mmCIF file of C-alpha atoms in Angstrom:
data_model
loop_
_atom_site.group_PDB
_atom_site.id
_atom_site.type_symbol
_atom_site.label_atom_id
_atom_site.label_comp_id
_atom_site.label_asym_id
_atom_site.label_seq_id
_atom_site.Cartn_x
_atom_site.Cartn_y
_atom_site.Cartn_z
ATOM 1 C CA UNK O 1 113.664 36.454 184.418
ATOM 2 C CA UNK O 2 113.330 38.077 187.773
ATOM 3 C CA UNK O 3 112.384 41.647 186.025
ATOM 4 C CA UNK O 4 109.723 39.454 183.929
ATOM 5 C CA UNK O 5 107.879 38.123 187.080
ATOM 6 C CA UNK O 6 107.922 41.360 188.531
ATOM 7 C CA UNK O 7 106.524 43.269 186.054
ATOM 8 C CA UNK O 8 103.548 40.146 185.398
ATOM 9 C CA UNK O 9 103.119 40.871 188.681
ATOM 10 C CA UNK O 10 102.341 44.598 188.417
ATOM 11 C CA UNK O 11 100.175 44.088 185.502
ATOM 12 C CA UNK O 12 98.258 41.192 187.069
ATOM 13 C CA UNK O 13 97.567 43.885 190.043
ATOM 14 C CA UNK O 14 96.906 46.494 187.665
ATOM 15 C CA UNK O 15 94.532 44.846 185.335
ATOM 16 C CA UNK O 16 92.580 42.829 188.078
ATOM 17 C CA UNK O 17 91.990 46.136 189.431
ATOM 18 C CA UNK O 18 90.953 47.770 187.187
ATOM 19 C CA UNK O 19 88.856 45.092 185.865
ATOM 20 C CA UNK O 20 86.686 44.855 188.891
ATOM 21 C CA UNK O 21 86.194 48.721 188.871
ATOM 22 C CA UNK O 22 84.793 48.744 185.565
ATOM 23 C CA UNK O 23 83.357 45.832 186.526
ATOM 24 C CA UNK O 24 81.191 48.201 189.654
ATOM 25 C CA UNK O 25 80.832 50.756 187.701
ATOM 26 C CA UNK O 26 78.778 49.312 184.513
ATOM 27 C CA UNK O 27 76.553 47.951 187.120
ATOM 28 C CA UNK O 28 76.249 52.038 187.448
ATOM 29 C CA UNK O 29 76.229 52.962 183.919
ATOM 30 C CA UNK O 30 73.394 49.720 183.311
ATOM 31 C CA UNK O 31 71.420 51.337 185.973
ATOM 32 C CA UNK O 32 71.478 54.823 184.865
ATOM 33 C CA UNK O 33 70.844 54.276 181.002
ATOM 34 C CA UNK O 34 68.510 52.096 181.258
ATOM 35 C CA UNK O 35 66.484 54.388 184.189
ATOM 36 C CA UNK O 36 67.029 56.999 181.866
ATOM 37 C CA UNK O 37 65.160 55.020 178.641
ATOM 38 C CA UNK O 38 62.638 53.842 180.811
ATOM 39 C CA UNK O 39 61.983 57.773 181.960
ATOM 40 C CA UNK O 40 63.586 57.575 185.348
ATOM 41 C CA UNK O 41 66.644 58.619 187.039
ATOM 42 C CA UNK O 42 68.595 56.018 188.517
ATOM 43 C CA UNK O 43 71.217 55.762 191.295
ATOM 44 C CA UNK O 44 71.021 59.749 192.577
ATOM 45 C CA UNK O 45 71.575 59.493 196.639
ATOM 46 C CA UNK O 46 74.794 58.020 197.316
ATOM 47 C CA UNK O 47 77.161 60.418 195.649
ATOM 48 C CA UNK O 48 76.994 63.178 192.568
ATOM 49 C CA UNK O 49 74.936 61.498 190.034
ATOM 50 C CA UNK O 50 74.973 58.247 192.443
ATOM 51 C CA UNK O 51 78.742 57.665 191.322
ATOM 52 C CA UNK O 52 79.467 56.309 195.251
ATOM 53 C CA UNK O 53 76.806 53.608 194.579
ATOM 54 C CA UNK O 54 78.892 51.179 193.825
ATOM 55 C CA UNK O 55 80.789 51.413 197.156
ATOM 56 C CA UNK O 56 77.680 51.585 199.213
ATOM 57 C CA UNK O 57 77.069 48.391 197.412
ATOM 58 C CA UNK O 58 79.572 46.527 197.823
ATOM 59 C CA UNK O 59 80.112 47.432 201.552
ATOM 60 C CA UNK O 60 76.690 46.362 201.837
ATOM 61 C CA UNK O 61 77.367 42.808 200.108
ATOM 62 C CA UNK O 62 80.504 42.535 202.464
ATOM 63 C CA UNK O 63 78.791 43.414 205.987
ATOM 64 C CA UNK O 64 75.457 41.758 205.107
ATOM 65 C CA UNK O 65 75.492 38.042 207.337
ATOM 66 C CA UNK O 66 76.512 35.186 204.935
ATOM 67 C CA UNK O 67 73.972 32.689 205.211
ATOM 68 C CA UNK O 68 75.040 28.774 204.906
ATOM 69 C CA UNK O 69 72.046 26.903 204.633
ATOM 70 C CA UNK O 70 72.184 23.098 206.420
ATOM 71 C CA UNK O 71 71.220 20.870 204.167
ATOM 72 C CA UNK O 72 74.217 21.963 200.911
ATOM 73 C CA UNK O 73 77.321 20.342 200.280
ATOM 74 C CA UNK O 74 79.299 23.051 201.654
ATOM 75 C CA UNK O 75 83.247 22.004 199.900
ATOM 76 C CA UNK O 76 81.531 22.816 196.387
ATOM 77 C CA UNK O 77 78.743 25.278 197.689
ATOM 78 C CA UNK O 78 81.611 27.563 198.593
ATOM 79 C CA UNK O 79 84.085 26.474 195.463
ATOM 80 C CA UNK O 80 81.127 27.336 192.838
ATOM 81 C CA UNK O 81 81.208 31.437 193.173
ATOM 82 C CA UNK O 82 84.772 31.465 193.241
ATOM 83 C CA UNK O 83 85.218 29.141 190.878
ATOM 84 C CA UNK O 84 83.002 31.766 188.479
ATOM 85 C CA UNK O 85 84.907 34.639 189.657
ATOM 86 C CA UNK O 86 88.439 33.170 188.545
ATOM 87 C CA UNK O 87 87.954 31.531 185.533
ATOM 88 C CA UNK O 88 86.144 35.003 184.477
ATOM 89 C CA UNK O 89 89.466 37.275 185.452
ATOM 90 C CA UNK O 90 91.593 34.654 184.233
ATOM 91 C CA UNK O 91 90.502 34.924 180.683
ATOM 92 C CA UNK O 92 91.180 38.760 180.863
ATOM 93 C CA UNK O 93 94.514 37.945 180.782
ATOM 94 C CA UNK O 94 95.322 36.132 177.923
ATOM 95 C CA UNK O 95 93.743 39.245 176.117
ATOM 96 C CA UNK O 96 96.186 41.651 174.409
ATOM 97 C CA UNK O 97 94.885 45.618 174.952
ATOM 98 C CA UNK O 98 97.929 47.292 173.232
ATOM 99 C CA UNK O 99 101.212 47.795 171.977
ATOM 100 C CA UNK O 100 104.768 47.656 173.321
ATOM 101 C CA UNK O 101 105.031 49.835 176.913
ATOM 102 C CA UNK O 102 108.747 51.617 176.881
ATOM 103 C CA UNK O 103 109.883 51.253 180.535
ATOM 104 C CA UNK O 104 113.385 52.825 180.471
ATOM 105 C CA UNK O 105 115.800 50.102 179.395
ATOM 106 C CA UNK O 106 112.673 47.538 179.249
ATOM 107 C CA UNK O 107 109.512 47.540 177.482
ATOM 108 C CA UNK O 108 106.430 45.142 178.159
ATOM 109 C CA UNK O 109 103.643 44.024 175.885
ATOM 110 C CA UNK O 110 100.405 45.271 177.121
ATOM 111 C CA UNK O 111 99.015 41.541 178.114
ATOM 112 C CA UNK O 112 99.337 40.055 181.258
ATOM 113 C CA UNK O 113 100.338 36.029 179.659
ATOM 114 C CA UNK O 114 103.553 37.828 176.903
ATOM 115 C CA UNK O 115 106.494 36.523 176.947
ATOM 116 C CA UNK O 116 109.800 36.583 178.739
ATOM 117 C CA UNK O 117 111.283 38.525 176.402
ATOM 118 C CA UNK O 118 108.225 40.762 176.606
ATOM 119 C CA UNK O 119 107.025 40.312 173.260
ATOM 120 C CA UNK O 120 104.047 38.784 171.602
ATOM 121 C CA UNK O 121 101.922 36.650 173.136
ATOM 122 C CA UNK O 122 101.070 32.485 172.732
ATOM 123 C CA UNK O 123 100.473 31.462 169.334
ATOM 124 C CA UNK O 124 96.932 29.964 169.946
ATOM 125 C CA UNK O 125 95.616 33.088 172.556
ATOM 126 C CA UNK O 126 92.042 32.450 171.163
ATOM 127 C CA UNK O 127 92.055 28.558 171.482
ATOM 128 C CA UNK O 128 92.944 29.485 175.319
ATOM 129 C CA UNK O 129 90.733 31.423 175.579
ATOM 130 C CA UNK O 130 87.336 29.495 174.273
ATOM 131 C CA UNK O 131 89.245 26.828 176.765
ATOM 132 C CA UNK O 132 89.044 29.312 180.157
ATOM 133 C CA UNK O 133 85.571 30.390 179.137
ATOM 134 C CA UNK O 134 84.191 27.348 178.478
ATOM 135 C CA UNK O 135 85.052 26.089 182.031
ATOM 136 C CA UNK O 136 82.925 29.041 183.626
ATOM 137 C CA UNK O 137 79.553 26.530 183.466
ATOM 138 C CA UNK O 138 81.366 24.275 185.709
ATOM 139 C CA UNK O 139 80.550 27.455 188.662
ATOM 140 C CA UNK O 140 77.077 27.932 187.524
ATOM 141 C CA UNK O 141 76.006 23.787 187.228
ATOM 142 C CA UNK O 142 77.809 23.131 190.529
ATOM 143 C CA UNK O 143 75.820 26.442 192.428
ATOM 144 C CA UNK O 144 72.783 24.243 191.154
ATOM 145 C CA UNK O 145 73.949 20.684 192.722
ATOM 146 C CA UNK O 146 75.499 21.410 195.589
ATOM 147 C CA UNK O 147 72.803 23.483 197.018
ATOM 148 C CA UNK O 148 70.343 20.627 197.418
ATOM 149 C CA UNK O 149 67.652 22.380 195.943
ATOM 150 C CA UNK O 150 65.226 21.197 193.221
ATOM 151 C CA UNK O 151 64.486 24.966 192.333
ATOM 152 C CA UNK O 152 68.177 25.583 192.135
ATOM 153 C CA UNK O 153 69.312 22.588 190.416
ATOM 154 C CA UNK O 154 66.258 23.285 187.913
ATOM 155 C CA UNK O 155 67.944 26.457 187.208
ATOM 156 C CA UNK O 156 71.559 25.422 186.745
ATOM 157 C CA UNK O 157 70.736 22.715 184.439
ATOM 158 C CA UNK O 158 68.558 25.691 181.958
ATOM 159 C CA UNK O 159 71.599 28.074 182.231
ATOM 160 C CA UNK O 160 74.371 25.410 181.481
ATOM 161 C CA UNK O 161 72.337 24.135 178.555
ATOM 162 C CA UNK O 162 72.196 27.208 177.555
ATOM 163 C CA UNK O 163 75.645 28.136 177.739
ATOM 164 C CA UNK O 164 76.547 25.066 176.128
ATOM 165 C CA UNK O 165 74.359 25.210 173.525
ATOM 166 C CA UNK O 166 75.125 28.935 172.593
ATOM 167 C CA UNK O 167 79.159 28.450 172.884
ATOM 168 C CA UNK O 168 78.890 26.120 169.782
ATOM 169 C CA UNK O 169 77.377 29.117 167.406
ATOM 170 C CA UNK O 170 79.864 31.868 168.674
ATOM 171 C CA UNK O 171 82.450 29.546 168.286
ATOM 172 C CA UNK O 172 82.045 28.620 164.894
ATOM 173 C CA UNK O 173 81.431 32.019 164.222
ATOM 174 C CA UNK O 174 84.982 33.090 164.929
ATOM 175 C CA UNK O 175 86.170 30.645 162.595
ATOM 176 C CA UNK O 176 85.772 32.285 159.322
ATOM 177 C CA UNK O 177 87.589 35.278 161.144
ATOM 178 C CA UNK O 178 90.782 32.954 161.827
ATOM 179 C CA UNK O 179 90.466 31.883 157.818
ATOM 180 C CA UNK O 180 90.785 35.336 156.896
ATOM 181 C CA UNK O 181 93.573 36.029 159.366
ATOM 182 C CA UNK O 182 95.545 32.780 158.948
ATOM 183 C CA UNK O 183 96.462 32.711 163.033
ATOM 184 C CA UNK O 184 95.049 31.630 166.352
ATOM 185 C CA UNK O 185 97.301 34.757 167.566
ATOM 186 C CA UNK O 186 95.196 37.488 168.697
ATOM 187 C CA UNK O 187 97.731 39.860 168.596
ATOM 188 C CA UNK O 188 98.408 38.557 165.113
ATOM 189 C CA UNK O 189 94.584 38.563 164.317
ATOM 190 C CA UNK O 190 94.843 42.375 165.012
ATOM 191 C CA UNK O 191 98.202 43.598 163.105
ATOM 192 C CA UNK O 192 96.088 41.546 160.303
ATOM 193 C CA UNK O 193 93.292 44.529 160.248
ATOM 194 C CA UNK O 194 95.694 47.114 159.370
ATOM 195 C CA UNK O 195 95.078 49.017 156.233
ATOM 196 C CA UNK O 196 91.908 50.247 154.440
ATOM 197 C CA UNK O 197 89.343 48.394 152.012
ATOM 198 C CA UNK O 198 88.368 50.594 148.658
ATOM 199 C CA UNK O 199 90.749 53.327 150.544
ATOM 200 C CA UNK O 200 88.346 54.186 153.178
ATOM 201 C CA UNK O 201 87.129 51.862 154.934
ATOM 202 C CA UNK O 202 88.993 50.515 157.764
ATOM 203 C CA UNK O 203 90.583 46.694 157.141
ATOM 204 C CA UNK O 204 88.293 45.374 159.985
ATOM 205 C CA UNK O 205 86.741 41.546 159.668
ATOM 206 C CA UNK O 206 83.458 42.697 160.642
ATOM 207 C CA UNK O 207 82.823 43.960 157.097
ATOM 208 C CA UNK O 208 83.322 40.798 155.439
ATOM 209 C CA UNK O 209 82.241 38.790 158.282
ATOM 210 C CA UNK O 210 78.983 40.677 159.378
ATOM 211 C CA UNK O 211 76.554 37.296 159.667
ATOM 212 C CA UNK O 212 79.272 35.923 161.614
ATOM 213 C CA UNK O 213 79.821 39.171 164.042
ATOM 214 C CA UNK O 214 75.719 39.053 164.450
ATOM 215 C CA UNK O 215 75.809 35.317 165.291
ATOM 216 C CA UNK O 216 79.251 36.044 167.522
ATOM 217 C CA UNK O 217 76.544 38.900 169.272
ATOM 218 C CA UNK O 218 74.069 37.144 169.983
ATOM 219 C CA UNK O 219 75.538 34.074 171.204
ATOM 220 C CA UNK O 220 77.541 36.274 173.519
ATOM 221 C CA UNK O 221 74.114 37.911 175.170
ATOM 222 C CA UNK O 222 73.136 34.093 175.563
ATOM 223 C CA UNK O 223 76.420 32.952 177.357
ATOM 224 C CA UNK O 224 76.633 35.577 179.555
ATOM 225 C CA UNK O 225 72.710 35.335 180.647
ATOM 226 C CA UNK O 226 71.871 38.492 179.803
ATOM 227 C CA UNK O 227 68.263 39.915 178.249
ATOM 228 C CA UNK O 228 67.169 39.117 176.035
ATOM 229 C CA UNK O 229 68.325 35.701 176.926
ATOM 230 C CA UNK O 230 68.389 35.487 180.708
ATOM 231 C CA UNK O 231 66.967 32.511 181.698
ATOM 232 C CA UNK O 232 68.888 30.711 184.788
ATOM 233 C CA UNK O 233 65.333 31.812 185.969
ATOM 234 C CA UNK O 234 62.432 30.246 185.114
ATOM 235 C CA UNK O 235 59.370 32.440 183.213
ATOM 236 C CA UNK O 236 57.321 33.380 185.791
ATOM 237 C CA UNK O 237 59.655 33.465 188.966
ATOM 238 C CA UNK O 238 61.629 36.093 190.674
ATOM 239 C CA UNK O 239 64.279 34.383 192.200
ATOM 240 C CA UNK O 240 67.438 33.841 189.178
ATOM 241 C CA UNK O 241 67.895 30.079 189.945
ATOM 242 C CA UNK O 242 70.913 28.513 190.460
ATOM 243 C CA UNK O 243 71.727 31.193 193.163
ATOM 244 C CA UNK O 244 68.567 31.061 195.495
ATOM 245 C CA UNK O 245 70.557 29.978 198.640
ATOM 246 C CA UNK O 246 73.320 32.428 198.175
ATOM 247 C CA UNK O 247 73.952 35.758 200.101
ATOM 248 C CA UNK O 248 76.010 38.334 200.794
ATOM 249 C CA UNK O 249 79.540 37.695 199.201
ATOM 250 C CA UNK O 250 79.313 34.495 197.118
ATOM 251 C CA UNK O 251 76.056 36.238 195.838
ATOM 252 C CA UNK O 252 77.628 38.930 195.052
ATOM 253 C CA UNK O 253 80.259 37.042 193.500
ATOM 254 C CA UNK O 254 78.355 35.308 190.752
ATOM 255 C CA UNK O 255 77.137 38.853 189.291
ATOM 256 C CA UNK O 256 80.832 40.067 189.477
ATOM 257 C CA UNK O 257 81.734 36.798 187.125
ATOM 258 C CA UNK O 258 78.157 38.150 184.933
ATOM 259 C CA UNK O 259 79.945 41.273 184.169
ATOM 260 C CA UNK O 260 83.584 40.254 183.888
ATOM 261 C CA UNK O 261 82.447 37.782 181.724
ATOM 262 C CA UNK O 262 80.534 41.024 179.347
ATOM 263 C CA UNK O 263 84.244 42.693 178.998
ATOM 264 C CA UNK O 264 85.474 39.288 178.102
ATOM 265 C CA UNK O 265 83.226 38.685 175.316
ATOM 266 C CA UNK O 266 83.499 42.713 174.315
ATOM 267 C CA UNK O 267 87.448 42.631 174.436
ATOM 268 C CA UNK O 268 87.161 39.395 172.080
ATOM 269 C CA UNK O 269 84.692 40.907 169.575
ATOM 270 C CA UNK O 270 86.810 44.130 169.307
ATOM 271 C CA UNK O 271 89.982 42.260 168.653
ATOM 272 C CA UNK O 272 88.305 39.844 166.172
ATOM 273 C CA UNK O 273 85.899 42.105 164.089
ATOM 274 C CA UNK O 274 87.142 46.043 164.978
ATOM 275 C CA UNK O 275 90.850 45.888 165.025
ATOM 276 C CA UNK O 276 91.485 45.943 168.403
ATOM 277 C CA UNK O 277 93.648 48.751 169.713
ATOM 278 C CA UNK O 278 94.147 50.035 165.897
ATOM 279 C CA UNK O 279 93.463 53.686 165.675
ATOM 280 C CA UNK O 280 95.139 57.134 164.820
ATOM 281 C CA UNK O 281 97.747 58.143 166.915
ATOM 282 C CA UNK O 282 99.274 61.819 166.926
ATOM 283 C CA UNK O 283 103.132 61.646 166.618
ATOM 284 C CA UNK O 284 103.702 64.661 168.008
ATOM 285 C CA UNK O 285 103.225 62.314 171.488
ATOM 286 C CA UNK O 286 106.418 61.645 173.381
ATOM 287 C CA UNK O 287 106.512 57.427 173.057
ATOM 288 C CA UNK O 288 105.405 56.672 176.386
ATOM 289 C CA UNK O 289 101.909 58.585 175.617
ATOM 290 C CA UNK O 290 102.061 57.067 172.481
ATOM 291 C CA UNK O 291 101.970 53.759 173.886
ATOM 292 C CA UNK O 292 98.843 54.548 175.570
ATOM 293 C CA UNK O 293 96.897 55.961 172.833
ATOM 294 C CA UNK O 294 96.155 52.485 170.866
ATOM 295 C CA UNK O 295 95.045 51.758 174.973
ATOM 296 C CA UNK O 296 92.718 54.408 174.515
ATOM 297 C CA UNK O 297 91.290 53.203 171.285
ATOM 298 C CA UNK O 298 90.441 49.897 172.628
ATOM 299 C CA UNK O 299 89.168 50.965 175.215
ATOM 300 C CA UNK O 300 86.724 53.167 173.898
ATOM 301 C CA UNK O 301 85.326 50.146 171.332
ATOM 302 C CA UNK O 302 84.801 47.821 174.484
ATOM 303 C CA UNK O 303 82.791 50.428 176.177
ATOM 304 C CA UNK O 304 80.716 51.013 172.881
ATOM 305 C CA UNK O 305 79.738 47.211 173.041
ATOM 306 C CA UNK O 306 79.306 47.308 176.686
ATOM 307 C CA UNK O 307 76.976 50.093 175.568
ATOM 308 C CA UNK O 308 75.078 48.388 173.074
ATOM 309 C CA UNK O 309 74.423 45.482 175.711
ATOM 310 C CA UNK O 310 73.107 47.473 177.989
ATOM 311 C CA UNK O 311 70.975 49.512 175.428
ATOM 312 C CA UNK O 312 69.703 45.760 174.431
ATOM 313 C CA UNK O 313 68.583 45.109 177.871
ATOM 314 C CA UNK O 314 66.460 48.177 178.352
ATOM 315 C CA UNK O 315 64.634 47.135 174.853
ATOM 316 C CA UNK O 316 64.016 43.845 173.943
ATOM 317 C CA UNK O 317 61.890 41.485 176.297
ATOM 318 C CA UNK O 318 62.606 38.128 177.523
ATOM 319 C CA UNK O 319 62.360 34.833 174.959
ATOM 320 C CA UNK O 320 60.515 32.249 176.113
ATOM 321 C CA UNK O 321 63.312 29.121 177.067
ATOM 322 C CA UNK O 322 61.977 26.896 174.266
ATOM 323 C CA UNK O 323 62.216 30.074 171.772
ATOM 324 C CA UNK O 324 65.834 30.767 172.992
ATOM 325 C CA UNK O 325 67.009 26.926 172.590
ATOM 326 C CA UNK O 326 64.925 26.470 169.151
ATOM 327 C CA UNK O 327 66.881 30.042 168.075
ATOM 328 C CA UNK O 328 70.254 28.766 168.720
ATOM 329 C CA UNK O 329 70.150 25.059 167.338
ATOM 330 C CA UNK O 330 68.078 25.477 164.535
ATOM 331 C CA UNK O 331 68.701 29.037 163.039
ATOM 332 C CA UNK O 332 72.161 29.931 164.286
ATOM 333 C CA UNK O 333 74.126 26.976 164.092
ATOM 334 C CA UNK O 334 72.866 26.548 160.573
ATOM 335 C CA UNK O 335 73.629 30.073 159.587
ATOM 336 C CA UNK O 336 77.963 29.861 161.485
ATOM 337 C CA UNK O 337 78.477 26.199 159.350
ATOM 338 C CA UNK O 338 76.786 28.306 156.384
ATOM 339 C CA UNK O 339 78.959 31.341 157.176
ATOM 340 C CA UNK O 340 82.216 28.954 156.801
ATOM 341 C CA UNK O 341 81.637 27.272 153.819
ATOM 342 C CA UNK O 342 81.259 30.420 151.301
ATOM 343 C CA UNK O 343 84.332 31.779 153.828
ATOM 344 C CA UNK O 344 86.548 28.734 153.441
ATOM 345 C CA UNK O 345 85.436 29.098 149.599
ATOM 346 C CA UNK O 346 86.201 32.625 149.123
ATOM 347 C CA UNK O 347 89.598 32.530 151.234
ATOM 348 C CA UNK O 348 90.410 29.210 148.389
ATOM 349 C CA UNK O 349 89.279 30.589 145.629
ATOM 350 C CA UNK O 350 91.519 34.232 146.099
ATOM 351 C CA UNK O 351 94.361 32.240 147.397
#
């Protein structure tokens, strides 16, 4: 038990670190493709190729004077960015990214919530999951409230309806993933994608679920604010809302959340519709490199849809919030019950 805590430990340290480096640098990567689509060159100074800019930033964000306006209820004006921050690394870690790690007499799954023996991970990962996530509009509606501002509370109240609204579609659009796969597992979801369809294809769900892997996308761009759906701001203003009276840190803190919560919803849609960590691996490896390739793999799908969000956000503009709410309730919850039935009738039918 004691060698079980210590190595959770490690890989808590580990992952949360390495989590909020990626999470820096696609702040980076966002800023540099989309300069380059839009013809210019992005971060350049700080660094070669600006790769030092996310230091210079977040040195900035931690010497900059953090301002506590009077008239906010400060317990929950200080709990709300944190709040954000947590829930968003804490649903990192019921995610699976790999295989079994040899480490000498020991080995480790490579998921921070596996257990003792080291071994799988809980039998209803993606329930848990929805369940973390779902909590983060509690940080974003209580940013709005306890700032004691009309403009802010304005904006909290459009971006947790939105949230809301959007978490029904992309859950029910997992759901005729889990009838295919027969498990709430995620690590049982992915050993479920091994093989090939006609021979050649790879056995991944998004080929069979494609209309629910587009609803799944969009709703994700939608509950994690991003364009084309960003709208904790209102059409024609320039301050985003719900954070007006924040600065320095707890700012900060809210767009750290943003992106964590991106890799979140990337890590989810590789595991449900690409087959996670599944991927060629040479076996001429010794096993400890071995263990790492299927690492690789994943990784390398994640970044693809971190990829694609950014390449959305440098090419679509913003809906309008009554187009964005209209889009969700009345053409993609429609289409995820739709995408269940034939599922549930297929998976019956075959069965």
């Amino acid at each position: 038990m004691l060698t079980y805590i210590v190595i959770a430990a490690i890989k808590s340290l580990v992952l949360i670190h390495v989590l909020l480096g990626a999470v820096a640098y696609t702040v980076w990567l966002e800023r540099k493709v989309v300069g380059h689509m839009q013809n210019r060159w992005g971060p350049t100074r700080v660094g070669p190729f600006g790769l030092l800019q996310p230091i210079a930033d977040g040195v900035k964000f931690i010497l900059k004077e953090d301002l506590t306006p009077p008239h906010v209820y400060k317990p929950l004006f200080i709990l709300a960015p944190m709040l954000s921050v947590v829930l968003a690394l804490t649903s990192i870690a019921i995610i699976p990214l790999g295989n079994q790690l040899p480490l000498g007499r020991w080995s480790t799954a490579l998921q921070i919530t596996s257990s003792p023996a080291g071994t799988g991970d809980i039998n209803i990962g993606l329930l848990v999951l929805l369940g973390v996530t779902s909590i983060a509009v509690y940080g974003i509606a209580l940013a709005g409230w306890s700032s004691n501002n009309k403009y802010s509370l304005l904006g909290s109240l459009r971006a947790s309806a939105q949230m809301i609204s959007y978490e029904l579609s992309l859950g029910l659009s997992l759901v005729g993933v889990l009838l295919l796969a027969g498990s709430l597992s995620l690590r049982q979801i992915v050993d479920n994608q091994s093989g090939r369809y006609f021979g050649f294809l790879p056995h991944w769900y998004v080929f069979p679920q494609l209309i629910a892997f587009f609803i799944y996308l969009v709703s994700a761009y939608a509950e994690t604010n991003r364009i084309p759906f960003d709208l904790p701001e209102a059409e024609t203003e320039l301050v985003a809302g719900y954070h007006t009276e924040y600065s320095a840190m707890k700012f900060a803190m809210f767009f750290m959340a943003e992106y964590a919560n991106m890799f979140t919803v990337a890590c989810v849609a590789t595991l449900l519709f690409f087959g996670g960590w599944s991927g060629p691996v040479p076996k001429f490896l010794p096993p400890l490199a071995q263990a790492f390739v299927p690492l690789f793999w994943f990784a390398v799908k994640v970044l693809a849809f971190i990829f694609v969000y950014i390449w959305v956000r440098g090419t679509l503009p913003r809906f309008r919030y009554d187009q964005l709410m209209a889009f969700g309730w009345k053409f993609l919850l429609p289409l995820a019950i739709a995408n269940i039935i034939i599922t549930s009738l297929i998976v019956a039918w075959l069965s």
